[in-house]
Coordinates of N, CA and C in Angstrom, one line a residue:
L714 N 46.8 -9.4 10.0 CA 46.2 -8.2 9.3 C 45.2 -8.7 8.3
L715 N 45.6 -9.7 7.5 CA 44.7 -10.2 6.5 C 43.4 -10.8 7.1
E716 N 43.6 -11.5 8.2 CA 42.4 -12.1 8.9 C 41.5 -11.0 9.4
E717 N 42.1 -9.9 9.9 CA 41.3 -8.7 10.4 C 40.5 -8.1 9.3
Q718 N 41.1 -8.0 8.1 CA 40.4 -7.4 6.9 C 39.2 -8.3 6.5
K719 N 39.5 -9.6 6.5 CA 38.4 -10.6 6.1 C 37.3 -10.5 7.1
R720 N 37.6 -10.4 8.4 CA 36.5 -10.3 9.4 C 35.7 -9.0 9.2
E721 N 36.4 -7.9 8.9 CA 35.8 -6.6 8.7 C 34.9 -6.7 7.5
R722 N 35.3 -7.3 6.4 CA 34.5 -7.4 5.2 C 33.3 -8.2 5.5
E723 N 33.4 -9.3 6.3 CA 32.3 -10.2 6.6 C 31.3 -9.4 7.5
R724 N 31.8 -8.6 8.4 CA 30.9 -7.8 9.3 C 30.1 -6.8 8.4
A725 N 30.8 -6.2 7.5 CA 30.2 -5.2 6.6 C 29.1 -5.9 5.7
R726 N 29.4 -7.1 5.3 CA 28.5 -7.8 4.4 C 27.2 -8.2 5.3
E727 N 27.5 -8.6 6.5 CA 26.3 -9.0 7.4 C 25.5 -7.8 7.7
A728 N 26.1 -6.6 7.9 CA 25.4 -5.4 8.2 C 24.6 -5.0 7.0
Q729 N 25.1 -5.1 5.8 CA 24.4 -4.8 4.6 C 23.2 -5.7 4.4
K730 N 23.4 -7.0 4.7 CA 22.3 -8.0 4.6 C 21.1 -7.6 5.5
E731 N 21.5 -7.2 6.8 CA 20.5 -6.9 7.8 C 19.8 -5.6 7.4
E732 N 20.5 -4.6 6.8 CA 19.9 -3.4 6.4 C 18.9 -3.7 5.2
Q733 N 19.3 -4.6 4.3 CA 18.4 -4.9 3.2 C 17.1 -5.6 3.7
R734 N 17.3 -6.5 4.8 CA 16.2 -7.2 5.3 C 15.2 -6.2 6.0
I735 N 15.8 -5.2 6.7 CA 15.0 -4.2 7.4 C 14.2 -3.4 6.3
M736 N 14.9 -3.0 5.2 CA 14.2 -2.2 4.2 C 13.1 -3.0 3.5
R737 N 13.3 -4.3 3.3 CA 12.3 -5.2 2.7 C 11.1 -5.2 3.7
E738 N 11.4 -5.4 5.0 CA 10.3 -5.4 6.0 C 9.5 -4.1 6.0
R739 N 10.2 -3.0 5.9 CA 9.5 -1.7 5.9 C 8.6 -1.5 4.7
T740 N 9.1 -2.0 3.5 CA 8.4 -1.9 2.3 C 7.1 -2.7 2.4
R741 N 7.3 -4.0 3.0 CA 6.1 -4.8 3.2 C 5.1 -4.2 4.1
Q742 N 5.6 -3.6 5.2 CA 4.7 -2.9 6.2 C 4.0 -1.7 5.5
R743 N 4.7 -0.9 4.7 CA 4.0 0.2 4.1 C 2.9 -0.3 3.1
Q744 N 3.2 -1.4 2.4 CA 2.2 -2.0 1.5 C 1.0 -2.4 2.3
K745 N 1.2 -3.1 3.4 CA 0.1 -3.5 4.3 C -0.7 -2.3 4.8
D746 N 0.0 -1.3 5.2 CA -0.6 -0.1 5.7 C -1.5 0.5 4.6
R747 N -1.0 0.6 3.4 CA -1.8 1.1 2.3 C -3.0 0.3 2.0
E748 N -2.9 -1.0 2.1 CA -4.0 -1.9 1.8 C -5.1 -1.7 2.9
T749 N -4.7 -1.4 4.1 CA -5.7 -1.3 5.2 C -6.0 0.1 5.6
E750 N -5.5 1.1 4.8 CA -5.7 2.5 5.1 C -7.2 2.9 4.9
V751 N -7.7 3.6 5.9 CA -9.1 4.1 5.8 C -9.1 5.5 5.2
I752 N -9.8 5.6 4.1 CA -9.8 6.9 3.4 C -11.2 7.5 3.5
P753 N -11.4 8.6 4.2 CA -12.7 9.3 4.3 C -13.1 9.8 2.9
V754 N -14.3 9.4 2.4 CA -14.6 9.7 1.0 C -15.9 10.6 0.9
S755 N -16.4 11.0 2.1 CA -17.7 11.7 2.0 C -17.6 13.0 1.2
N756 N -16.5 13.7 1.2 CA -16.4 14.9 0.4 C -15.7 14.8 -0.9
L757 N -15.5 13.6 -1.4 CA -14.8 13.4 -2.7 C -15.8 13.0 -3.8
T758 N -15.4 13.3 -5.0 CA -16.2 12.9 -6.2 C -15.9 11.4 -6.5
T759 N -16.8 10.8 -7.2 CA -16.7 9.4 -7.6 C -15.3 9.2 -8.3
A760 N -14.9 10.1 -9.1 CA -13.6 9.9 -9.9 C -12.5 9.9 -8.9
E761 N -12.5 10.8 -7.9 CA -11.5 10.9 -6.9 C -11.4 9.6 -6.1
I762 N -12.6 9.1 -5.7 CA -12.6 7.9 -4.9 C -12.0 6.7 -5.7
A763 N -12.4 6.6 -7.0 CA -11.9 5.6 -7.9 C -10.4 5.7 -8.0
T764 N -9.9 6.9 -8.1 CA -8.4 7.1 -8.2 C -7.7 6.6 -6.9
K765 N -8.3 6.9 -5.8 CA -7.7 6.5 -4.5 C -7.7 5.0 -4.4
I766 N -8.8 4.4 -4.9 CA -8.9 2.9 -4.8 C -7.8 2.3 -5.7
E767 N -7.7 2.9 -6.9 CA -6.7 2.4 -7.9 C -5.3 2.5 -7.3
K768 N -5.0 3.6 -6.6 CA -3.6 3.8 -6.1 C -3.4 2.9 -4.9
A769 N -4.4 2.6 -4.1 CA -4.3 1.7 -3.0 C -4.3 0.2 -3.3
T770 N -4.8 -0.1 -4.5 CA -5.0 -1.5 -4.9 C -3.8 -2.0 -5.7
P771 N -3.0 -2.9 -5.2 CA -1.8 -3.3 -6.0 C -2.3 -4.1 -7.2
V772 N -3.3 -4.9 -7.1 CA -3.8 -5.7 -8.2 C -5.2 -5.1 -8.5
I773 N -5.5 -4.9 -9.8 CA -6.8 -4.3 -10.1 C -7.9 -5.3 -9.7
R774 N -8.8 -4.9 -8.9 CA -9.9 -5.7 -8.5 C -11.0 -5.7 -9.6
P775 N -11.8 -6.8 -9.5 CA -12.9 -6.8 -10.5 C -13.7 -5.5 -10.4
L776 N -14.2 -5.0 -11.5 CA -15.0 -3.8 -11.5 C -16.2 -3.8 -10.6
K777 N -16.8 -5.0 -10.4 CA -17.9 -5.2 -9.6 C -17.6 -4.8 -8.1
D778 N -16.4 -5.2 -7.7 CA -16.0 -4.9 -6.3 C -15.8 -3.4 -6.1
I779 N -15.2 -2.8 -7.1 CA -15.0 -1.3 -7.1 C -16.4 -0.6 -7.1
A780 N -17.3 -1.1 -7.9 CA -18.6 -0.4 -8.0 C -19.3 -0.6 -6.6
Q781 N -19.2 -1.8 -6.0 CA -19.8 -2.0 -4.7 C -19.2 -1.1 -3.7
A782 N -17.9 -0.9 -3.7 CA -17.2 -0.1 -2.8 C -17.7 1.4 -2.9
L783 N -18.0 1.8 -4.2 CA -18.4 3.2 -4.4 C -19.9 3.4 -4.2
T784 N -20.7 2.3 -4.1 CA -22.1 2.5 -3.9 C -22.5 2.6 -2.4
P785 N -23.1 3.8 -2.1 CA -23.5 4.0 -0.7 C -24.6 3.0 -0.3
P786 N -24.8 2.7 1.0 CA -25.9 1.9 1.4 C -27.2 2.7 1.1
P787 N -28.3 2.0 0.9 CA -29.6 2.6 0.5 C -30.0 3.8 1.4
S788 N -29.6 3.7 2.6 CA -30.0 4.7 3.6 C -29.2 6.0 3.5
H789 N -28.1 5.9 2.7 CA -27.1 7.0 2.6 C -27.7 8.1 1.7
P790 N -27.6 9.3 2.1 CA -28.2 10.5 1.4 C -27.5 10.7 0.0
C791 N -26.3 10.3 -0.1 CA -25.5 10.5 -1.3 C -25.9 9.5 -2.4
I792 N -26.2 10.0 -3.6 CA -26.5 9.1 -4.7 C -25.4 9.3 -5.7
L793 N -24.7 8.2 -6.1 CA -23.6 8.3 -7.0 C -24.2 8.0 -8.4
T794 N -23.8 8.8 -9.4 CA -24.3 8.5 -10.8 C -23.0 8.2 -11.6
P795 N -23.1 7.3 -12.6 CA -21.9 7.1 -13.4 C -21.5 8.3 -14.1
E796 N -20.2 8.5 -14.2 CA -19.7 9.7 -14.9 C -19.3 9.4 -16.3

């Protein structure tokens, strides 16, 4: 009986470890998905775009990168002005 209880506890521990591993993997995948998410920004204000970038960026990128991301190509009809 004691052996059976030991085995059962070991199985429960293994199952818990596996569950934790799956949860970590899901968290990693969600983070990866957030980093590669495509956000349509054509109808958003500059501030809204900046907020989305901040939320999606785990580490604050240099401001130059953010400004580049917010600047439309020269041929683009939208002109962004600093707020």
